[in-house]
Coordinates of N, CA and C and ligand atoms in Angstrom, one line a residue:
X1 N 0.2 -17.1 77.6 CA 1.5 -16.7 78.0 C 2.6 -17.3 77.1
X2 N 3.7 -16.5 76.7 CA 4.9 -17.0 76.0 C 5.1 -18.2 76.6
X3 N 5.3 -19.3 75.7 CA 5.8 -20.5 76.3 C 7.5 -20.5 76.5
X4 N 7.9 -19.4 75.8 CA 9.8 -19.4 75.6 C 10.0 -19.1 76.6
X5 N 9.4 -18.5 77.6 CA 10.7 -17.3 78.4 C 11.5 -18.3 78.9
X6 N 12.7 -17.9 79.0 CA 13.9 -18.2 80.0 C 14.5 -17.0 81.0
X7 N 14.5 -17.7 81.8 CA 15.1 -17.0 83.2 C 16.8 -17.0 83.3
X8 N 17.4 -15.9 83.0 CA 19.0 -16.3 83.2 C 19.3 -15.3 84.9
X9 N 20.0 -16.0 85.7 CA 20.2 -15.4 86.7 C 21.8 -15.4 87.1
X10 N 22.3 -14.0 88.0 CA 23.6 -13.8 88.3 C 23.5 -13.6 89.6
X11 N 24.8 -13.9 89.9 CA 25.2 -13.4 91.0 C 25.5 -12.3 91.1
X12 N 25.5 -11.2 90.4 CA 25.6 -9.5 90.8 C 25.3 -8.6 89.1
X13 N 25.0 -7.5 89.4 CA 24.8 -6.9 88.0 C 26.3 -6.9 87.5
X14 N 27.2 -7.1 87.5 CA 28.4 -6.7 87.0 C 28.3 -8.2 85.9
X15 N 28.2 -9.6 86.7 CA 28.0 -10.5 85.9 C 27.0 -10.7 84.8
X16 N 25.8 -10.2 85.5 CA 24.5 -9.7 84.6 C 24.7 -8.5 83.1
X17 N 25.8 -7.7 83.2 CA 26.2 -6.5 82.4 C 26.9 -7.6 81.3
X18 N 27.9 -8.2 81.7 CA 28.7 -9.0 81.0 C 28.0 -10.0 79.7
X19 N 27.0 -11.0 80.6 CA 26.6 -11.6 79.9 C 25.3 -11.1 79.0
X20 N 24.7 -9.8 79.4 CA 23.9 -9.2 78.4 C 24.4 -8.6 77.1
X21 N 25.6 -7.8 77.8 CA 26.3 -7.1 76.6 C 26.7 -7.7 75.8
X22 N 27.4 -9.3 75.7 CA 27.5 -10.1 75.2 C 27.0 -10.5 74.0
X23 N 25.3 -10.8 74.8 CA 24.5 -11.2 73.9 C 23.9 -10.1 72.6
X24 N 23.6 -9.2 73.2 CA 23.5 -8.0 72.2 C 24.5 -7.8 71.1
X25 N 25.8 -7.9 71.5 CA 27.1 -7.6 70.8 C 26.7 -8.9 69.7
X26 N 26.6 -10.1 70.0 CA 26.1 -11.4 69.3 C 25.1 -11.0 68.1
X27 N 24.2 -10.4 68.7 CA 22.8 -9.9 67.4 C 22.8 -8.8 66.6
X28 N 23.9 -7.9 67.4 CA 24.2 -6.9 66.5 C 25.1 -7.5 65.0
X29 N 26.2 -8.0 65.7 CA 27.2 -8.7 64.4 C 26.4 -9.5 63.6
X30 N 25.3 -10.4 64.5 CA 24.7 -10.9 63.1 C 23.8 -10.3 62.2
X31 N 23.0 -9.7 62.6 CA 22.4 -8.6 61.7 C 23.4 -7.8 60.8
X32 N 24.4 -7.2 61.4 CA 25.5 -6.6 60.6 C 25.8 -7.5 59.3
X33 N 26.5 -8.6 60.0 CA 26.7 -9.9 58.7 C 25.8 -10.0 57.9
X34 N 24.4 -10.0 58.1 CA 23.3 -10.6 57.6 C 22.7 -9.5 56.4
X35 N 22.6 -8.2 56.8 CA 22.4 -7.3 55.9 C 22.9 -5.7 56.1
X36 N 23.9 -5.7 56.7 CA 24.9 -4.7 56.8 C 24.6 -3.7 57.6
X37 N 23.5 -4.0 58.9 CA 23.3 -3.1 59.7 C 22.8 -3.5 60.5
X38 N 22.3 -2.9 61.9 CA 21.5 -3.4 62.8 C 20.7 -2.4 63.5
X39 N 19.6 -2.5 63.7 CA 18.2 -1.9 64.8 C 18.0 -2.1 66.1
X40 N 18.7 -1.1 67.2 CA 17.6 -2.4 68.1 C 17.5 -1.3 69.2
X41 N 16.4 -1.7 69.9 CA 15.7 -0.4 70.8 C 16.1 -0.9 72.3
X42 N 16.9 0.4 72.9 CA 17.5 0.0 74.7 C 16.4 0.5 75.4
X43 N 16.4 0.0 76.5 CA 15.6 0.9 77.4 C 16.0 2.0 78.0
X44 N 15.0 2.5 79.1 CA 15.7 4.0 79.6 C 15.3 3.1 81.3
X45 N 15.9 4.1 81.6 CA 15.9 3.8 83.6 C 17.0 3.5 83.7
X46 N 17.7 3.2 85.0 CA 18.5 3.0 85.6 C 19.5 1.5 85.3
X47 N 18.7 1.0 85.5 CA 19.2 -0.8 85.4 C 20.6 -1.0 84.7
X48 N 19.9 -0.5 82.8 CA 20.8 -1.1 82.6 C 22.2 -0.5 82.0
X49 N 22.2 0.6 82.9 CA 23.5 1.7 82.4 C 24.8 0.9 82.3
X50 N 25.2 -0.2 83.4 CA 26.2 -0.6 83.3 C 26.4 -1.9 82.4
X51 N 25.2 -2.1 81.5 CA 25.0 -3.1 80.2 C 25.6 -2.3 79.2
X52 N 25.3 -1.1 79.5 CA 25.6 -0.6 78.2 C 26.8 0.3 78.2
X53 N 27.8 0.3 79.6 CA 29.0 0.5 79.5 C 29.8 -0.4 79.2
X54 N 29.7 -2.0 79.4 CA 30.1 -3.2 79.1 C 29.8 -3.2 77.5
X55 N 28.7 -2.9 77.4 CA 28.6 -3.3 75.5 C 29.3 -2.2 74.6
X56 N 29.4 -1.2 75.0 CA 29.8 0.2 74.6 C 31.1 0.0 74.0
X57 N 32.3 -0.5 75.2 CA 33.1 -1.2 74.7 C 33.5 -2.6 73.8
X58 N 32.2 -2.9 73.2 CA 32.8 -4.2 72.4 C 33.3 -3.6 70.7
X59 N 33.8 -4.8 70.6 CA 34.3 -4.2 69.4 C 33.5 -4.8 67.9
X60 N 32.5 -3.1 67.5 CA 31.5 -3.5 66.7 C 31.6 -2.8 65.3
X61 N 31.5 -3.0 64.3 CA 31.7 -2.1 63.5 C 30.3 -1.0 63.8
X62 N 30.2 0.0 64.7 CA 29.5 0.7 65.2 C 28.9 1.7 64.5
X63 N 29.4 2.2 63.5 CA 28.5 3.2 62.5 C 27.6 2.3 62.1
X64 N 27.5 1.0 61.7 CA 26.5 0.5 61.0 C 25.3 0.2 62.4
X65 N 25.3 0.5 63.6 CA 24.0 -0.1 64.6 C 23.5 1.6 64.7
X66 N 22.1 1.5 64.6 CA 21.0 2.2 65.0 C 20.3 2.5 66.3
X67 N 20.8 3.1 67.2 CA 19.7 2.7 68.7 C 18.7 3.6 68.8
X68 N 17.5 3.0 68.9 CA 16.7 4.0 69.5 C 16.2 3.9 71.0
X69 N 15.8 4.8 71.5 CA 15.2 4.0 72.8 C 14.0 3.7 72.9
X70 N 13.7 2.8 73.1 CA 12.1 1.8 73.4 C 10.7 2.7 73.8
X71 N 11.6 4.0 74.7 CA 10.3 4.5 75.1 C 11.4 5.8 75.8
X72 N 10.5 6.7 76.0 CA 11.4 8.1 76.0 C 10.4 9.1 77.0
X73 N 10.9 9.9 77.5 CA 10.3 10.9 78.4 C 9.8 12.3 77.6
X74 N 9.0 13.0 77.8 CA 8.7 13.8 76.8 C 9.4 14.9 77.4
X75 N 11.0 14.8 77.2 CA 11.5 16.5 78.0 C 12.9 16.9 77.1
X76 N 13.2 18.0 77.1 CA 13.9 18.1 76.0 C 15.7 17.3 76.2
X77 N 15.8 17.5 74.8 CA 17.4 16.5 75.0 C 18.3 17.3 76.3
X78 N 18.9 16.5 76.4 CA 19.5 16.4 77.7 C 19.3 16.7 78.7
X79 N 18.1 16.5 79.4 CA 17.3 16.6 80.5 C 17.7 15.4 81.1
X80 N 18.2 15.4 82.3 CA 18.6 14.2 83.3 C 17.3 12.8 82.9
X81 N 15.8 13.3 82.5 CA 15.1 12.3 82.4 C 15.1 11.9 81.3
X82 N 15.9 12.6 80.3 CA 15.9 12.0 78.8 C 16.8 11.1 78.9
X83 N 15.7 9.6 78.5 CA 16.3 8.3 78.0 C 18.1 8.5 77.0
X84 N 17.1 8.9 75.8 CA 18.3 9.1 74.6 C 18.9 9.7 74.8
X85 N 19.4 11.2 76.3 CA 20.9 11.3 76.3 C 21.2 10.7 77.5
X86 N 20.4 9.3 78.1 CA 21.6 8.3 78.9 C 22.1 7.8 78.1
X87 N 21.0 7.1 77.0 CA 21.9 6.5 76.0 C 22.9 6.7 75.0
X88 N 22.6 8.2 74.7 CA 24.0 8.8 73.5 C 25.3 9.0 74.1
X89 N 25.4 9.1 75.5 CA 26.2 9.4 76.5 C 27.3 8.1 76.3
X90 N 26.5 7.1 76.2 CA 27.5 5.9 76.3 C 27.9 5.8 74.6
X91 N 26.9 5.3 73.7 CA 27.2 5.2 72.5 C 27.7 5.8 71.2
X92 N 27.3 7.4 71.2 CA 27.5 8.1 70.5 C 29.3 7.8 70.5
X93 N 30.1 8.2 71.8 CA 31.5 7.7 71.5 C 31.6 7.0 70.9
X94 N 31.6 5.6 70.9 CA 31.7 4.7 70.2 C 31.3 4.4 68.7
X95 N 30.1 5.5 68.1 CA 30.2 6.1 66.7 C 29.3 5.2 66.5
X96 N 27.7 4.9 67.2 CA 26.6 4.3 66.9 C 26.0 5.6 66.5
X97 N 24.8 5.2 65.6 CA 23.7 6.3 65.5 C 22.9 5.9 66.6
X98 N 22.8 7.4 66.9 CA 21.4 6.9 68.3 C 20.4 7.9 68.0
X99 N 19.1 7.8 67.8 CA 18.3 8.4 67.5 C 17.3 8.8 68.3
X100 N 17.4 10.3 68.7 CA 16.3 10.7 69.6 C 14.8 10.8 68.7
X101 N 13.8 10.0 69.2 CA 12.7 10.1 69.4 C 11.8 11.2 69.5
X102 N 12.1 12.1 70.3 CA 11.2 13.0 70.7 C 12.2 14.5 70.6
X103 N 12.7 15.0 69.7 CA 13.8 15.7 69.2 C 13.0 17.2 70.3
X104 N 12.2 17.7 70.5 CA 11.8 18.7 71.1 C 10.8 18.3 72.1
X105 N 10.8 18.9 73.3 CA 9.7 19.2 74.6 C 8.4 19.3 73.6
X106 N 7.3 18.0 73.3 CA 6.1 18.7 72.4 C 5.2 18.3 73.5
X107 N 4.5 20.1 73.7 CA 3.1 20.1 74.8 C 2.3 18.6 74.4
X108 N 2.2 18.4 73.3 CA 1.0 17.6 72.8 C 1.4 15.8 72.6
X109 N 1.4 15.5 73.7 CA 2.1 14.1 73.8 C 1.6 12.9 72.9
X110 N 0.3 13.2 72.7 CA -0.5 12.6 71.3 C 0.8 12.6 69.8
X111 N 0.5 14.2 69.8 CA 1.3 14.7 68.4 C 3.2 14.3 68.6
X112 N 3.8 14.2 69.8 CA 4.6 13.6 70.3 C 5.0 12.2 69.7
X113 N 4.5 11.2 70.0 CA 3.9 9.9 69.8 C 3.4 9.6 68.3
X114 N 3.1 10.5 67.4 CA 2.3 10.4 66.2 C 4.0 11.1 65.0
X115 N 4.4 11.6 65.8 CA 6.2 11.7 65.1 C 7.2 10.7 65.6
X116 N 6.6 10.6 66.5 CA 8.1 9.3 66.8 C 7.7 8.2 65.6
X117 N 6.2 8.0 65.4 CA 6.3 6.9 64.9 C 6.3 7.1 63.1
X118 N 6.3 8.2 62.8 CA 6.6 8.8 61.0 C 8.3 8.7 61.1
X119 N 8.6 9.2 62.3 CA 10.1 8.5 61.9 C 10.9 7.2 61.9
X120 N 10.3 6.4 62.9 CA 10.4 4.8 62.8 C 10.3 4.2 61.1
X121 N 9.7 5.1 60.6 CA 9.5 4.5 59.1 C 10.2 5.0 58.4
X122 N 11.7 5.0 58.4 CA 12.8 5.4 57.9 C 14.1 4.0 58.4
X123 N 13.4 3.4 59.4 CA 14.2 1.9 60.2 C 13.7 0.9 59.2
X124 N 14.8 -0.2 59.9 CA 14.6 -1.4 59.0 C 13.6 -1.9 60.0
X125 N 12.7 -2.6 59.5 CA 11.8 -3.6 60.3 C 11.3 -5.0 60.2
X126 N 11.4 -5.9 61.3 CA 11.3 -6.0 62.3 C 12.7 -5.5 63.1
X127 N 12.9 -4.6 64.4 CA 13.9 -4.5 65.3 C 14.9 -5.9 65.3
X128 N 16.1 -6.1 65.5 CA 16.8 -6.6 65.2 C 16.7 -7.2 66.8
X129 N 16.5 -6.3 68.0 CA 16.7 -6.5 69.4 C 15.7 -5.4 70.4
X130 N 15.0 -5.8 70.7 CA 14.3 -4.9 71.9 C 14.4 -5.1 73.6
X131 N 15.4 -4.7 74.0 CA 16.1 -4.9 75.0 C 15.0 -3.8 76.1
X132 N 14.2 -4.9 77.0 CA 13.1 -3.8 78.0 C 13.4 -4.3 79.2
X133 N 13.0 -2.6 80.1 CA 13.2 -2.7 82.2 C 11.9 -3.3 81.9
X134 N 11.9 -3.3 83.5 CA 10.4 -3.2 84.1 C 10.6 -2.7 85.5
X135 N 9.6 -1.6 85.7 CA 9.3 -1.0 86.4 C 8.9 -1.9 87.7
X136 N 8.8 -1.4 88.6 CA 8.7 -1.9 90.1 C 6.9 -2.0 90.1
X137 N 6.2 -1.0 89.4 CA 4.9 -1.0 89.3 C 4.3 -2.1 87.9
X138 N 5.5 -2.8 87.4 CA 4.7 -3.9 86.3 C 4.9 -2.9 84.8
X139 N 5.4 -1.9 84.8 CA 5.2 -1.2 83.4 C 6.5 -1.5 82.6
X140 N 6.8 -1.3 81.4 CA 8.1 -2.0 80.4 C 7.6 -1.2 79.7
X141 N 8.9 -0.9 78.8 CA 8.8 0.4 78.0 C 8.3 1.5 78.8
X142 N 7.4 2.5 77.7 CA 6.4 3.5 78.9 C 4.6 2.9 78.6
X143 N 4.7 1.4 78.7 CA 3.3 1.0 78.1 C 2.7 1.4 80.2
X144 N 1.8 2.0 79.9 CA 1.2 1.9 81.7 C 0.1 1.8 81.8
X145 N -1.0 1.6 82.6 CA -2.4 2.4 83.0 C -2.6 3.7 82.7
X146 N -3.5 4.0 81.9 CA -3.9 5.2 81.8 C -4.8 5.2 80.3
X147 N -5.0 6.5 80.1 CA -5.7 6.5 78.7 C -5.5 6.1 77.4
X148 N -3.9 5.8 77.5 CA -3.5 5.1 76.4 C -3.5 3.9 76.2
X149 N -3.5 2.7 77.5 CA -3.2 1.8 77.4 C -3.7 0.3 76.9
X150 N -4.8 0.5 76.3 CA -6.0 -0.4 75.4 C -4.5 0.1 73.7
X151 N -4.9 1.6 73.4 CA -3.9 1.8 71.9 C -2.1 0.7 71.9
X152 N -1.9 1.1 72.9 CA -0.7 0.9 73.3 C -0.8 -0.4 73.3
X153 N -1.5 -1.6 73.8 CA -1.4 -2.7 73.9 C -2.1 -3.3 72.7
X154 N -3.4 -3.2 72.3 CA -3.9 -3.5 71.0 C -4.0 -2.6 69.9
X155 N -3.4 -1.5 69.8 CA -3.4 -0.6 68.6 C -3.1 -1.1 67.4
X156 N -3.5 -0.5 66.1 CA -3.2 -1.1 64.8 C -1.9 -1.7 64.7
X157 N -1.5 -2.6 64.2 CA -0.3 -3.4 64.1 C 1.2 -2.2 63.4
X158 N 0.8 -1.8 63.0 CA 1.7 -0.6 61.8 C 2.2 0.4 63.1
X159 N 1.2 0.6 63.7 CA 1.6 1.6 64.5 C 2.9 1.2 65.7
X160 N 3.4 1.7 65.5 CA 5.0 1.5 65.8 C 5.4 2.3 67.2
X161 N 5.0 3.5 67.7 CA 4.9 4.3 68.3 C 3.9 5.1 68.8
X162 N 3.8 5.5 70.3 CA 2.6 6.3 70.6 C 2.9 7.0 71.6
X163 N 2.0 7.9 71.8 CA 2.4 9.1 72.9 C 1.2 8.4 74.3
X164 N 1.7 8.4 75.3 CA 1.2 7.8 76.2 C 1.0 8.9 77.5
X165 N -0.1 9.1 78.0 CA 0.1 9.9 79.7 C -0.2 8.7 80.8
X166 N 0.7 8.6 81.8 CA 0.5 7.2 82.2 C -0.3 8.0 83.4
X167 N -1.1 7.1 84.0 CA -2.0 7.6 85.1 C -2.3 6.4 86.0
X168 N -1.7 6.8 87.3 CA -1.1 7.6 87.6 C 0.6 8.0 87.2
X169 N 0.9 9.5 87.1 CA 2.2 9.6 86.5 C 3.0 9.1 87.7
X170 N 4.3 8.0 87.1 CA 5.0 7.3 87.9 C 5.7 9.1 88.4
X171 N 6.4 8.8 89.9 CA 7.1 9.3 91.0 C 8.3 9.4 90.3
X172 N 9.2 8.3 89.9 CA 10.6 8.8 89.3 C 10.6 9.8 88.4
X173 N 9.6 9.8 87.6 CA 10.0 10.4 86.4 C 8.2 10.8 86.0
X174 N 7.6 12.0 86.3 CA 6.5 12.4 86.3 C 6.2 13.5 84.9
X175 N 6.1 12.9 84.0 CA 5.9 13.0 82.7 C 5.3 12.4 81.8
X176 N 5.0 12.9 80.7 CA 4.0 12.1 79.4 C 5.4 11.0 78.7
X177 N 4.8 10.3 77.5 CA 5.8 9.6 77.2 C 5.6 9.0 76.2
X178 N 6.9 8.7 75.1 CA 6.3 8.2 74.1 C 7.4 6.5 73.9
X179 N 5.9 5.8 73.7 CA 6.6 4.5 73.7 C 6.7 3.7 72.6
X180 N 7.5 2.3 72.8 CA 7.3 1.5 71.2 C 5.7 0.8 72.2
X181 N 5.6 0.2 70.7 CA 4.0 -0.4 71.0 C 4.2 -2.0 71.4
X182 N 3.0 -2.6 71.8 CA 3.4 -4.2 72.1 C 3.5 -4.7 70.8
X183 N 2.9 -4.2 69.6 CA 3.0 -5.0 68.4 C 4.3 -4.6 68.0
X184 N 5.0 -3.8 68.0 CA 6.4 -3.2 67.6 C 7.3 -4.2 68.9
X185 N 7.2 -4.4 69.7 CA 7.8 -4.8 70.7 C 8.3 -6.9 70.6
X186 N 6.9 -7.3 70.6 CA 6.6 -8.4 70.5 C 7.0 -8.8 69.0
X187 N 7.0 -8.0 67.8 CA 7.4 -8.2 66.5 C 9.2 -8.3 66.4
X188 N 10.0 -7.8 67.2 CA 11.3 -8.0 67.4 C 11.8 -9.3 67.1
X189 N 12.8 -9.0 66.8 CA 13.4 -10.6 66.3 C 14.3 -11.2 67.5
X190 N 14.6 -10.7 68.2 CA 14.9 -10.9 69.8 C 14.2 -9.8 70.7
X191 N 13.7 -10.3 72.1 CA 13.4 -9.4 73.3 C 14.2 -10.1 74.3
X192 N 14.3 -9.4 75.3 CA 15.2 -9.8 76.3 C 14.9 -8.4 77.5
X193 N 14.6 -8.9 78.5 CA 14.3 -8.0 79.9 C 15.7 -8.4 80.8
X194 N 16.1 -7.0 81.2 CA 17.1 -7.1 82.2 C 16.6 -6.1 83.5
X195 N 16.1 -7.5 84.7 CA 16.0 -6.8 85.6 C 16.9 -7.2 87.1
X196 N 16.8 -6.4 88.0 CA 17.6 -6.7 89.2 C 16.5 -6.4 90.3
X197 N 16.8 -7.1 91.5 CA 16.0 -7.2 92.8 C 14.9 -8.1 93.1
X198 N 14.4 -8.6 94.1 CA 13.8 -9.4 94.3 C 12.2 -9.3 94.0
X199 N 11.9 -7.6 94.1 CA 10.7 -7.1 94.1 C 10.3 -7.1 92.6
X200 N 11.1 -6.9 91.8 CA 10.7 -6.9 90.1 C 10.8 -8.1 89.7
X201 N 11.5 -9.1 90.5 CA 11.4 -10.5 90.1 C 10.1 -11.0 90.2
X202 N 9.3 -10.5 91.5 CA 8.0 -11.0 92.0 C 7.1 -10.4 90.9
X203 N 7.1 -9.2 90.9 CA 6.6 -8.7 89.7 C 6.4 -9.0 88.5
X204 N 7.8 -9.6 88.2 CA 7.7 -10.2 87.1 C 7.0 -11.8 86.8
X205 N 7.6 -12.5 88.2 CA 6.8 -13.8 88.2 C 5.5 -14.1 87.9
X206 N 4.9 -12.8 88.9 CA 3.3 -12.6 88.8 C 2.2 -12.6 87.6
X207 N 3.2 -11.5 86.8 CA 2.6 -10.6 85.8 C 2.6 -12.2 84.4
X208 N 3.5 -12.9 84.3 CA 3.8 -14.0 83.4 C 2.5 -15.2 84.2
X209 N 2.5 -15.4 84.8 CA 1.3 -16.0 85.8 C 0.0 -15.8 85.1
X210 N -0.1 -14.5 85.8 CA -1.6 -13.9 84.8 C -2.0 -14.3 84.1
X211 N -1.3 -13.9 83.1 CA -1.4 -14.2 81.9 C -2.3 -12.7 81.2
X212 N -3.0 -12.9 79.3 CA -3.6 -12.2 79.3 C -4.3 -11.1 80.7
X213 N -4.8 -11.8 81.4 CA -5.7 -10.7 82.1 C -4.4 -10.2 83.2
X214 N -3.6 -10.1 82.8 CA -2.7 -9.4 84.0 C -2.6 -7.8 83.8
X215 N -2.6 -7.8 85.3 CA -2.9 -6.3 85.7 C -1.4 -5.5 85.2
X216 N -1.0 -6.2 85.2 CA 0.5 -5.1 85.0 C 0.9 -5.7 83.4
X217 N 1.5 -4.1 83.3 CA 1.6 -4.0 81.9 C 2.6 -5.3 81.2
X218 N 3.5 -5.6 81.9 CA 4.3 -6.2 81.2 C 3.9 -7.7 81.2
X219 N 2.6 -8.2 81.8 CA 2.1 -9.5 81.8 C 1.3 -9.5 80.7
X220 N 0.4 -8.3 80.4 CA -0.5 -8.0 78.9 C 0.7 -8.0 77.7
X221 N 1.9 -7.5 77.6 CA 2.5 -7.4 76.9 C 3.1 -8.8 76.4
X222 N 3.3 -9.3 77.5 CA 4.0 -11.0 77.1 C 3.3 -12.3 76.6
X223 N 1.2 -11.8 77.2 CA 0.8 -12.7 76.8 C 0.2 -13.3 75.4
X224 N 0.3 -14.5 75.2 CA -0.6 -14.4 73.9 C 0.9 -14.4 72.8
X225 N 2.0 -14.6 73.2 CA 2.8 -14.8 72.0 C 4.0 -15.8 72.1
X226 N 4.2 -16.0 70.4 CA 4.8 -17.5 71.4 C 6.4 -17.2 71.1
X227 N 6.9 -15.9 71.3 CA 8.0 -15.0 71.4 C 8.9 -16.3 72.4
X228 N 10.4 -16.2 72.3 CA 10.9 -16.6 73.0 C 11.6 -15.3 73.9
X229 N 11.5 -15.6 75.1 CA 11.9 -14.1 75.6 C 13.5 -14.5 76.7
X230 N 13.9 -13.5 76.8 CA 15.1 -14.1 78.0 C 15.2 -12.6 79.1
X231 N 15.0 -13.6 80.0 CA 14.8 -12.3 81.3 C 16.2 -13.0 82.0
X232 N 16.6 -11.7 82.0 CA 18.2 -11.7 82.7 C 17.7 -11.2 84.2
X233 N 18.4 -11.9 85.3 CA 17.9 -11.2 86.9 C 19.5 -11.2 87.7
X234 N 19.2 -10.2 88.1 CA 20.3 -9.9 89.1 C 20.0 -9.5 90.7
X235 N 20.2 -10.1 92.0 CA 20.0 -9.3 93.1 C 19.8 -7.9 92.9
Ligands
LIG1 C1 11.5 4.4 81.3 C2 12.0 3.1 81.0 C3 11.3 2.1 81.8 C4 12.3 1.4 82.7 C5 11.7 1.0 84.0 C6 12.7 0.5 85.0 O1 11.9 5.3 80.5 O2 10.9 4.7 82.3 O3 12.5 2.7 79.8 O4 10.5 1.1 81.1 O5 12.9 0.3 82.0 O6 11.0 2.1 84.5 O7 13.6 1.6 85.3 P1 14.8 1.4 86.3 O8 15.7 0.5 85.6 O9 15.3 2.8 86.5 O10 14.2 0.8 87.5

């Protein structure tokens, strides 16, 4: 298990939005400063919409940041389940590049996953920021149980992206999907999880507990590195 993680906790997601956005705004400028741009992959779901209405507004030299999202639904742009237009929605105004991932509905979620990651190799690497939910069922990004999830967790290091069918297909959002990988994830120069409620807190307690042999994805993903991680929690 990561020996870094820290636990930051709020009294409401509004405070939680503030001090995330914050910190992002913090890694972006310095990467900006540092070599005149910045990388960093948001999540998709719900959570952290109002992180990224709070960050949206900061004042960044914004053409130079890159967003991609961490992990993407395989449906076409602007489909209510498409990650990248929750996220273009907020940032595009603000004049970031945001990069859709999965530019077309591809039947073949394999071949899906095997372009997301030919385009990743056009990014600067390592991510500058990998900002991940977690799922109520233990999953982060779209790493899950299923056929993918040996690739997805130990796949070749290079490999950056992959097309994933989670099984069983989660309820919210019942689709194939293409995710960053744990070695793309865990190679970030910051991670940071922003979750809310008590149930994904247990979840998350648990899964960091485990350790390696944890059943849920995001306990496999955290273990075994000596990442400093910061999990933000909100009621
Ligand atoms: C996705 C996400 C995923 C998300 C969790 C939590 O596309 O499914 O990126 O990893 O972070 O499912 O989602 P909520 O914030 O909506 O609960």
């Amino acid at each position: 298990m990561s020996e870094e993680i820290e636990w930051w906790e709020y009294e409401d997601v509004a405070e939680m939005a503030e001090a995330v956005a914050g910190d992002i705004q913090f890694i972006v400028e310095s990467a900006i400063e540092a070599r005149g741009g910045a990388v960093i992959a948001l999540a998709g779901g719900k959570t952290p919409v109002p992180i990224y209405a709070r960050l949206a507004r900061a004042k960044l030299d914004w053409k130079r940041v890159t967003i991609i999202p961490g992990d993407e639904r395989i449906v076409p742009l602007g489909d209510p389940l498409s990650n990248v237009t929750m996220i273009g929605k907020t940032f595009l105004p603000a004049g970031a590049r945001v990069m859709p991932i999965v530019p077309q509905a591809i039947a073949d979620y394999k071949a899906a996953g095997r372009s997301a990651d030919a385009l990743m190799q056009d990014l600067h690497w390592p991510l500058d920021l990998c900002l991940l939910g977690v799922g109520g069922d233990g999953h982060t990004a779209s790493i899950f149980p299923g056929p993918d999830f040996d690739e997805a967790l130990n796949g070749p290091k290079e490999r950056r992206m992959l097309g994933v069918l989670p099984d069983p297909l989660p309820a919210d959002a019942p689709v194939p999907r293409v995710t960053l990988s744990r070695a793309a994830i865990v190679g970030a120069a910051s991670v940071m999880i922003a979750v809310t409620g008590t149930a994904k807190r247990k979840v998350l307690e648990a899964a960091i507990k485990q350790g390696p042999s944890s059943t849920y994805p995001i306990g496999r993903v955290l273990a075994d590195t000596e990442l400093p991680v910061d999990i933000h929690w909100a009621p």
